[in-house]
Tab-separated table of C-alpha atoms in Angstrom:
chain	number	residue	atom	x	y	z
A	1	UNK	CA	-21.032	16.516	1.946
A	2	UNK	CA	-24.406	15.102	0.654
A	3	UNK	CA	-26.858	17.940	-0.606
A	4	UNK	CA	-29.842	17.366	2.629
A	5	UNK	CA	-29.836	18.942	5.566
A	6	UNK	CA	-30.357	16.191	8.129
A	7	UNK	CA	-29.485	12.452	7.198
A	8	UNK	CA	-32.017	10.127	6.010
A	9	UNK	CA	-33.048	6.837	7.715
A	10	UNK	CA	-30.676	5.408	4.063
A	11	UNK	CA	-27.735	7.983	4.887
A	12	UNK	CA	-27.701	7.095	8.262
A	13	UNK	CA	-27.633	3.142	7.869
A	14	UNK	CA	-25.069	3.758	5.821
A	15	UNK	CA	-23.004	5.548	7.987
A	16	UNK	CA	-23.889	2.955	10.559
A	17	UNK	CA	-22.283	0.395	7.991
A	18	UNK	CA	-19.586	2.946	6.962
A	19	UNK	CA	-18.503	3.019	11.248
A	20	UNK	CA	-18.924	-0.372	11.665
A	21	UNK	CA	-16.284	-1.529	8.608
A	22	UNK	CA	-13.657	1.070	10.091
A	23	UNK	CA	-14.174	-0.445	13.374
A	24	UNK	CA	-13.921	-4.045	12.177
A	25	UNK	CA	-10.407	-2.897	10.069
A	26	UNK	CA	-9.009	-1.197	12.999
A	27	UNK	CA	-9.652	-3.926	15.185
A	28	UNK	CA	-8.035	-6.213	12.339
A	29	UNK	CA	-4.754	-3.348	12.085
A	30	UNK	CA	-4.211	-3.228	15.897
A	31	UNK	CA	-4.090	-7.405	15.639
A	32	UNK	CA	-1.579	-6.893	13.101
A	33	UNK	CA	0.309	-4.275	14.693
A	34	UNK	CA	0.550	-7.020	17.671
A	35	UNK	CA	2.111	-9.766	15.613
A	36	UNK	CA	-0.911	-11.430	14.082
A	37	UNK	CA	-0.254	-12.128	10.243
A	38	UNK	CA	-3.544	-13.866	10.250
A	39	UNK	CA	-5.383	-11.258	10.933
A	40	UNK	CA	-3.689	-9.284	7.661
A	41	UNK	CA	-5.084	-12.627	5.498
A	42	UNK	CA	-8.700	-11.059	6.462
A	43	UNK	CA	-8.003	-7.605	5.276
A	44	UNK	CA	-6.724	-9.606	2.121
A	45	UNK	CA	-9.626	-11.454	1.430
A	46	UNK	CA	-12.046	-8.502	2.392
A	47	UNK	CA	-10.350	-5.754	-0.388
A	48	UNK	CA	-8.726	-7.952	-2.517
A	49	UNK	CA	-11.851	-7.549	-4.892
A	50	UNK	CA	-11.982	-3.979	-4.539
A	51	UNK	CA	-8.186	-3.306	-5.110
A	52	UNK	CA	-8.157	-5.913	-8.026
A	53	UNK	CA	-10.533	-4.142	-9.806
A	54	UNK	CA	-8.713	-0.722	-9.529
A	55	UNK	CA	-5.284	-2.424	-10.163
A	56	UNK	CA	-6.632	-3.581	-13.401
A	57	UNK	CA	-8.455	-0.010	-14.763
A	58	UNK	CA	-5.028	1.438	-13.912
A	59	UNK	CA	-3.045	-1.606	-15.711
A	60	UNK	CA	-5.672	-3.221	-17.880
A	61	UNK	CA	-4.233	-6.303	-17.999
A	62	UNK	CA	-5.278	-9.427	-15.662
A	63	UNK	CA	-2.190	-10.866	-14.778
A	64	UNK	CA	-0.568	-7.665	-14.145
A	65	UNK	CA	-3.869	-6.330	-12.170
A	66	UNK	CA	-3.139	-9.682	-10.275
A	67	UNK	CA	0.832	-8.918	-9.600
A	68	UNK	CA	-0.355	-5.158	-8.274
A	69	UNK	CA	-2.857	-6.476	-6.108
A	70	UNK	CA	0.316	-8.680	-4.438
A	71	UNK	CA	2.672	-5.595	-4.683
A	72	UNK	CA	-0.013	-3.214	-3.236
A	73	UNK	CA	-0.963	-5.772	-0.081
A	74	UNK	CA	2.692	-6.259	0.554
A	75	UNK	CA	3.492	-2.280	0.733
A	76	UNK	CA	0.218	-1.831	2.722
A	77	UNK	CA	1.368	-4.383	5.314
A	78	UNK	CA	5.184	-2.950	4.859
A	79	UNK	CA	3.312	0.417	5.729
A	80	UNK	CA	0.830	-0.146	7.960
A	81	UNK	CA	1.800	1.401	11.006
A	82	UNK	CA	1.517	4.728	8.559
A	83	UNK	CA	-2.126	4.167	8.541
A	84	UNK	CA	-4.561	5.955	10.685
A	85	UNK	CA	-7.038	2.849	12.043
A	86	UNK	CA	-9.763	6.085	12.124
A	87	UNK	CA	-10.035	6.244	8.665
A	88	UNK	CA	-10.836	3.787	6.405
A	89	UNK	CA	-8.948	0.925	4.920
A	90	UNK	CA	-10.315	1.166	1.525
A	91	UNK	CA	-9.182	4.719	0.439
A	92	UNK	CA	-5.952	4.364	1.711
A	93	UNK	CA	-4.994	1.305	0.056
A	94	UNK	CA	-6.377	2.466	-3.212
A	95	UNK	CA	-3.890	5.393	-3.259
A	96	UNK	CA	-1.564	2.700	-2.650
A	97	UNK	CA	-3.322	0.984	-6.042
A	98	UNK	CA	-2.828	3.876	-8.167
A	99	UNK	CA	0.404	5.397	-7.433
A	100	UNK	CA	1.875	1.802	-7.780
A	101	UNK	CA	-0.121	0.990	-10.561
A	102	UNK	CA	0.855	4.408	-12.619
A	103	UNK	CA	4.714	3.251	-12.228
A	104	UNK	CA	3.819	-0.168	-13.404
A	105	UNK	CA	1.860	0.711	-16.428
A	106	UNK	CA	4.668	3.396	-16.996
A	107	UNK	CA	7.134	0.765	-17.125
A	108	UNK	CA	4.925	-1.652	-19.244
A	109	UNK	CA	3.506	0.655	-21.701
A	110	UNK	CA	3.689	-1.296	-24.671
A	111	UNK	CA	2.061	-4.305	-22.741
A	112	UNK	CA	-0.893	-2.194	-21.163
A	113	UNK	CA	-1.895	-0.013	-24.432
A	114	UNK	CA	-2.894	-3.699	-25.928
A	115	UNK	CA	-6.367	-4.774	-23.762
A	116	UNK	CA	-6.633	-8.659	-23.536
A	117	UNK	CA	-8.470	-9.332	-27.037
A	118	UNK	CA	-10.457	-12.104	-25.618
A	119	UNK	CA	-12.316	-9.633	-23.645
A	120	UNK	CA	-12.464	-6.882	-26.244
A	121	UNK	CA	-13.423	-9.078	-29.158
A	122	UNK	CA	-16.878	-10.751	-27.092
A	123	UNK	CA	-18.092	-6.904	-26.744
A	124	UNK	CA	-20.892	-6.603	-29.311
A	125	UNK	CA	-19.926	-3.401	-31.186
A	126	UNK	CA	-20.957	-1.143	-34.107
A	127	UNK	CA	-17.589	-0.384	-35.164
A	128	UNK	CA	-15.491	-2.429	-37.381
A	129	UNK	CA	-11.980	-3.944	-36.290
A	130	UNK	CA	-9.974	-1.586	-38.049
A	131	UNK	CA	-11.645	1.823	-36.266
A	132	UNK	CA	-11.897	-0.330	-33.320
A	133	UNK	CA	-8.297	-0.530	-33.250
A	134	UNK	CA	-7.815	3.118	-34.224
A	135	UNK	CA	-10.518	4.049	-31.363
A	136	UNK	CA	-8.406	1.861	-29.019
A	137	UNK	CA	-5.448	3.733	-29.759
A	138	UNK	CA	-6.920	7.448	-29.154
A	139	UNK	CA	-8.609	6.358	-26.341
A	140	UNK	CA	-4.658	5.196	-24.771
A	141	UNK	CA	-2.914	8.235	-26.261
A	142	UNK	CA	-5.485	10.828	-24.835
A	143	UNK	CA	-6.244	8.673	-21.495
A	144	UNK	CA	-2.138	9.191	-21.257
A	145	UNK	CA	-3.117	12.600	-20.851
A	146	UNK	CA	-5.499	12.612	-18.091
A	147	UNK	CA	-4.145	12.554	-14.393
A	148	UNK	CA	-4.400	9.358	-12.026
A	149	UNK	CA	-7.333	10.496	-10.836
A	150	UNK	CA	-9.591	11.995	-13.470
A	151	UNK	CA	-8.789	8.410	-15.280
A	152	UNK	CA	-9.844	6.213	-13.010
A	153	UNK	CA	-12.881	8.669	-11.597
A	154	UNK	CA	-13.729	8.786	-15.601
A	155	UNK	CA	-13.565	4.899	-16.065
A	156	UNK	CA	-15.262	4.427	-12.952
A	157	UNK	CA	-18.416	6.163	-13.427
A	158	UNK	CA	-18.480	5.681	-17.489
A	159	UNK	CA	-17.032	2.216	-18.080
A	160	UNK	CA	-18.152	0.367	-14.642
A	161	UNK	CA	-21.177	2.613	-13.519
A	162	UNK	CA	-20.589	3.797	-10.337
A	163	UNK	CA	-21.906	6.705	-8.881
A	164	UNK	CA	-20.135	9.989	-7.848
A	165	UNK	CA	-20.781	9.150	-4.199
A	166	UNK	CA	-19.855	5.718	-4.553
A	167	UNK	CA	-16.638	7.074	-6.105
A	168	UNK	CA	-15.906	9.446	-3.514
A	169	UNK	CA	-16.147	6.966	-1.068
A	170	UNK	CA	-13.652	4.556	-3.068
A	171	UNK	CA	-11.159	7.329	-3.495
A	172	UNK	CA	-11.770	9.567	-0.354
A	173	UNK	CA	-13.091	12.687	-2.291
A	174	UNK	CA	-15.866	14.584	-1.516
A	175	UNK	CA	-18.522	14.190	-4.340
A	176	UNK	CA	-18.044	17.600	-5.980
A	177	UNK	CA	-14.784	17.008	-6.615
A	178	UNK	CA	-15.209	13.617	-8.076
A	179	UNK	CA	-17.685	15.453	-10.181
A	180	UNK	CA	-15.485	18.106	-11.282
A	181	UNK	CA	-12.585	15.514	-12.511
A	182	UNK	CA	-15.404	13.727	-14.210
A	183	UNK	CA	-16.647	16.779	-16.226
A	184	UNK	CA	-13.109	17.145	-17.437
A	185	UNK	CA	-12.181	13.865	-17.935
A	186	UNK	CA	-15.406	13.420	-19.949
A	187	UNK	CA	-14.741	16.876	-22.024
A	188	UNK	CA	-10.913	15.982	-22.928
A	189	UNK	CA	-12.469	12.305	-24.106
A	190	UNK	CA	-15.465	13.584	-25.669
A	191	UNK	CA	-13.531	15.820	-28.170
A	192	UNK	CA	-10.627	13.190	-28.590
A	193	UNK	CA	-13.713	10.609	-29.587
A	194	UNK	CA	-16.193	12.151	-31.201
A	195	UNK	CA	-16.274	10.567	-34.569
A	196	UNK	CA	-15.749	7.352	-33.101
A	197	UNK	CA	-18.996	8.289	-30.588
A	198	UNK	CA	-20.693	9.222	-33.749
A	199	UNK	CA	-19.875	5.665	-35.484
A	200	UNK	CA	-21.066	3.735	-32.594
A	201	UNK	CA	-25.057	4.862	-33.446
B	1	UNK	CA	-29.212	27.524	-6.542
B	2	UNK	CA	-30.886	31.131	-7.310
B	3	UNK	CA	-34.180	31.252	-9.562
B	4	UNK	CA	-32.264	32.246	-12.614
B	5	UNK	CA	-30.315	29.313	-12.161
B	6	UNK	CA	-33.426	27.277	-12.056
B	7	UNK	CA	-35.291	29.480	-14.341
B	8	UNK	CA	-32.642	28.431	-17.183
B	9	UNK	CA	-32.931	24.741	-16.090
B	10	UNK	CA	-29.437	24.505	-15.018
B	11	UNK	CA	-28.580	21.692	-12.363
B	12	UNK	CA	-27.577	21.917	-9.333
B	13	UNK	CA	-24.182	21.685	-8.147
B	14	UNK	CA	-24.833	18.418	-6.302
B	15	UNK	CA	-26.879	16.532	-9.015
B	16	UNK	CA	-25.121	13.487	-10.129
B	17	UNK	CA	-24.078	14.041	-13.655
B	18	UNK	CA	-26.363	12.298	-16.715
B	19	UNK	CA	-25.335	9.335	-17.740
B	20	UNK	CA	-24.499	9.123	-21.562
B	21	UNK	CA	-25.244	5.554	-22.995
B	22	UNK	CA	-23.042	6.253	-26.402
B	23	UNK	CA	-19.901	7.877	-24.417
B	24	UNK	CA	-20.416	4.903	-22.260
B	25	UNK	CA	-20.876	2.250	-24.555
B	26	UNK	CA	-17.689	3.236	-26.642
B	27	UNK	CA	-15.881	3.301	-23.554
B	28	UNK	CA	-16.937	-0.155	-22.562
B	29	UNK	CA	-16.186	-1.649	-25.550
B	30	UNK	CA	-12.771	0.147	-26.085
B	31	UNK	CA	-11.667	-0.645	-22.523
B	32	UNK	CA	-13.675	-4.233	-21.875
B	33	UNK	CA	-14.599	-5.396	-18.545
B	34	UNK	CA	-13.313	-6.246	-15.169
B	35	UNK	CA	-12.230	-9.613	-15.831
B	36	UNK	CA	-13.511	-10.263	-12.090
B	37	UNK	CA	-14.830	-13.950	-12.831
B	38	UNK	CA	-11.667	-15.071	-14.195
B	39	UNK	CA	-9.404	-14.752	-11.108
B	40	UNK	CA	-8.934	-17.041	-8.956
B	41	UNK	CA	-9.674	-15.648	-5.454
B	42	UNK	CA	-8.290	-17.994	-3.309
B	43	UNK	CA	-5.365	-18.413	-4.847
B	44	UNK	CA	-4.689	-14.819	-5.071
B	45	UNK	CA	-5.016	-13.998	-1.141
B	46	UNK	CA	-2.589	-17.554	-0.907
B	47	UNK	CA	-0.132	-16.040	-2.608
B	48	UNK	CA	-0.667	-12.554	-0.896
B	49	UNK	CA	-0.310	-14.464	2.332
B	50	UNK	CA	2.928	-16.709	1.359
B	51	UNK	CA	4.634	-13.394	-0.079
B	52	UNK	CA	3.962	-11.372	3.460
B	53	UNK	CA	4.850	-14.670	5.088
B	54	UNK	CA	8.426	-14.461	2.762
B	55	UNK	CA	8.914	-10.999	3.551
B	56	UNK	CA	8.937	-11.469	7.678
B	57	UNK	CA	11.711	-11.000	9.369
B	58	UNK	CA	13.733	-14.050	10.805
B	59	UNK	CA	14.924	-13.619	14.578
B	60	UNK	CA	19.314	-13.192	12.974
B	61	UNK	CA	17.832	-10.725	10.923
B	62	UNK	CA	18.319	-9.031	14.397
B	63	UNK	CA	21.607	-9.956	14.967
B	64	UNK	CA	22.485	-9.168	11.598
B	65	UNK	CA	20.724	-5.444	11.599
B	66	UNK	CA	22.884	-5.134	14.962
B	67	UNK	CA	26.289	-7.079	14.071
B	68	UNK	CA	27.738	-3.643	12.049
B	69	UNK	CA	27.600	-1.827	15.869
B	70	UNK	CA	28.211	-4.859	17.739
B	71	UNK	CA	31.306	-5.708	16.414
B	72	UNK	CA	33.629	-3.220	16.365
B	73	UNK	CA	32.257	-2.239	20.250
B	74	UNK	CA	33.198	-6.115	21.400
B	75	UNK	CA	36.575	-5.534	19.276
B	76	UNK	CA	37.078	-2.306	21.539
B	77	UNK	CA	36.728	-3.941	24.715
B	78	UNK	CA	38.324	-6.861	24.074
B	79	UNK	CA	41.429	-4.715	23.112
B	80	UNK	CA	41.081	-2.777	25.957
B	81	UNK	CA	41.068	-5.891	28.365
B	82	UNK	CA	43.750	-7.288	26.673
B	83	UNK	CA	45.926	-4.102	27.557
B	84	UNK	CA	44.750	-4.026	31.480
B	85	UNK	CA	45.872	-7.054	31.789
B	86	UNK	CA	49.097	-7.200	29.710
B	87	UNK	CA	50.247	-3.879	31.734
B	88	UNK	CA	49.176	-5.035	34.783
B	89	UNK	CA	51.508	-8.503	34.183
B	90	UNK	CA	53.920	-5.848	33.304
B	91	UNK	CA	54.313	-3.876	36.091
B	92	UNK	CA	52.851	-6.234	38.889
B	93	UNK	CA	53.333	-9.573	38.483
B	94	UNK	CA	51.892	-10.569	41.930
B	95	UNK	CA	48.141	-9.606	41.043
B	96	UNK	CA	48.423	-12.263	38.363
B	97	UNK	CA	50.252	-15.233	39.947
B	98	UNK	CA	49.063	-14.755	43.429
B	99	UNK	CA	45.403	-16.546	43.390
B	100	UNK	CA	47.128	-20.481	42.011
B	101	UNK	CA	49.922	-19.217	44.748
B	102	UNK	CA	47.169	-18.868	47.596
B	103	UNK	CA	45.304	-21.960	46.685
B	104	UNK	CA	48.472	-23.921	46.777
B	105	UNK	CA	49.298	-22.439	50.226
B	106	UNK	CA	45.943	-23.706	51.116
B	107	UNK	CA	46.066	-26.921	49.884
B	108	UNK	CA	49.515	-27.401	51.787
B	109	UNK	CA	47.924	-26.254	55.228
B	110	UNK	CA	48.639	-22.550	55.513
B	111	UNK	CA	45.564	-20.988	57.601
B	112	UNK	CA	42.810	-20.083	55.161
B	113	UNK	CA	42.354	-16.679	57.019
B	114	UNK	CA	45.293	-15.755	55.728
B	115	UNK	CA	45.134	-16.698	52.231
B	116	UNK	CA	41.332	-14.954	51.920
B	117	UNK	CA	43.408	-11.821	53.083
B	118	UNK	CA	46.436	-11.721	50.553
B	119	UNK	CA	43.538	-12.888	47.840
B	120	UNK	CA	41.782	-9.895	48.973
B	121	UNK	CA	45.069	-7.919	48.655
B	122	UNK	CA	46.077	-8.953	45.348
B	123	UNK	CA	42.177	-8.254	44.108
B	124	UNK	CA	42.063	-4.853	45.183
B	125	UNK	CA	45.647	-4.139	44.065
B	126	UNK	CA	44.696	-5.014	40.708
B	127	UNK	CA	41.227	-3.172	40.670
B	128	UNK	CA	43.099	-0.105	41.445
B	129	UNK	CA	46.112	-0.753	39.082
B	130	UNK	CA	43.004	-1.146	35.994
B	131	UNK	CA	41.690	2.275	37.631
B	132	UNK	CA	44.551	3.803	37.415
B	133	UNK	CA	45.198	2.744	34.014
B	134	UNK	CA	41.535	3.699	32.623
B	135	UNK	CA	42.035	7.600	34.262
């Protein structure tokens, strides 16, 4: 629940958008339900951003994000008559995302604990390479530690700057919550990291 | 929030948490970005498409899902028909050879009132024979 009262002319354009997105899935879900596998192609093309960029937080690693994203589609249309068209689409296919995506990195561990260097290399950085590479390796072994969901809430509002509402919305949890996970995802990191934090000045 | 709460400058439960540009910044460059520009879209939700596409279920898959039931049922009756008749050759010869008899009989100018009856005869004889046999 937001903090105010009575909803704002923002909150309730929002919500406006919010209704009109379930709407447009559920019409797109009933069409599917009927036979219509072109109708699934639009749900594709309208989350495949969205679940791509969970599936590769989870997996961090493009081509596997890219495999996941398949994976997680095909189970979602495998599933779909499992899904309540009242709800939205988004949530439900990201829990899709991450319980996939944990069994996937689980069984490609070694592959997953090495980011693509391309990517990590062009990041202007204060640390060397070598405590980059030790950072790198804390930052797996204690993220290992973390559930599913304090992970990617974590990554989500530290790494790609989301906000807690925005995250709740992504992963169908009321703010406080997402809060909550993020305060002890942060704490677990914070002491895991903390000379590497202080290196980075 | 109570006035001690704010009196100590504590925030409220539903602020959104500070943002901390060193956390974050080791975390971004540990971790990297979302590689978003180097994916190929289109060619993703094509191969999304083609693998649902794959996965659809051909019209035998029906027959196939069905043929483990099917089969042994059509085995049953077939070896059930296969007795009704066989006993009722056994024990009535007539119902079997009487319909080429009756067209014969027909064909070499016997009244066709007559050979509707017997037909009839011979029909219901070997319905009831097959009832018989089934109770």
């Amino acid at each position: 629940m937001r903090p105010t009262d009575s909803p704002g002319p923002l909150d309730s354009s929002l919500a406006d958008e919010r209704r009109a997105v379930i709407e447009r899935d559920a019409a797109l879900v009933r069409r599917v339900r009927e036979g219509d596998t072109a109708a699934f192609d639009e749900i594709v093309k309208a989350y495949m951003r969205q679940v791509f960029q969970v599936a590769y937080r989870v997996v961090g690693h493009r081509e596997d994000a890219e495999d996941l994203v398949q994976d997680c589609f095909l189970a979602a249309y495998q599933y779909l008559d499992s899904y309540d068209v009242d709800r939205p689409f988004g949530p439900w296919i990201t829990r899709i995302v991450l319980n996939r995506g944990a069994n996937l990195r689980r069984s490609r561990a070694r592959r997953a604990t090495e980011p693509e260097t391309d990517v990590v290399s062009s990041a202007p950085s204060a640390l060397d390479e070598a405590t980059r590479a030790e950072a790198r390796a804390k930052l797996v072994e204690v993220m290992a530690t973390l559930n599913e969901r304090q992970r990617m809430i974590v990554t989500m509002f530290d790494v790609d700057g989301m906000t807690s509402t925005e995250i709740g919305e992504r992963l169908e949890l009321a703010p406080g919550t997402v809060r909550w996970h993020l305060h002890e995802a942060r704490r677990v990191l914070r002491n895991a990291l903390a000379r590497f934090i202080e290196d980075e000045r | 929030m109570t006035d001690l709460h704010l009196h100590r400058g504590a925030r409220a439960p539903h602020d959104e948490p500070r943002r901390d540009q060193r956390f974050s910044a080791l975390l971004r460059d540990l971790m990297g970005p979302i590689p978003m520009g180097e994916v190929n879209w289109d060619a993703l939700a094509g191969r999304v498409g083609a693998a649902i596409r794959a996965r659809q279920a051909p019209w035998w898959s029906y027959v196939e899902r069905w043929q483990r039931r099917t089969l042994p049922l059509a085995l049953a009756a077939g070896l059930l028909g296969a007795t009704v008749l066989v006993h009722s050759w056994l024990t009535h010869p007539e119902a079997l050879t009487s319909a080429p008899d009756m067209v014969s009989a027909v064909v070499a100018g016997a009244p066709a009132e007559d050979a509707a009856t017997a037909f009839s005869h011979t029909v219901t004889t070997a319905a009831a024979y097959t009832t018989d046999l089934l109770e």
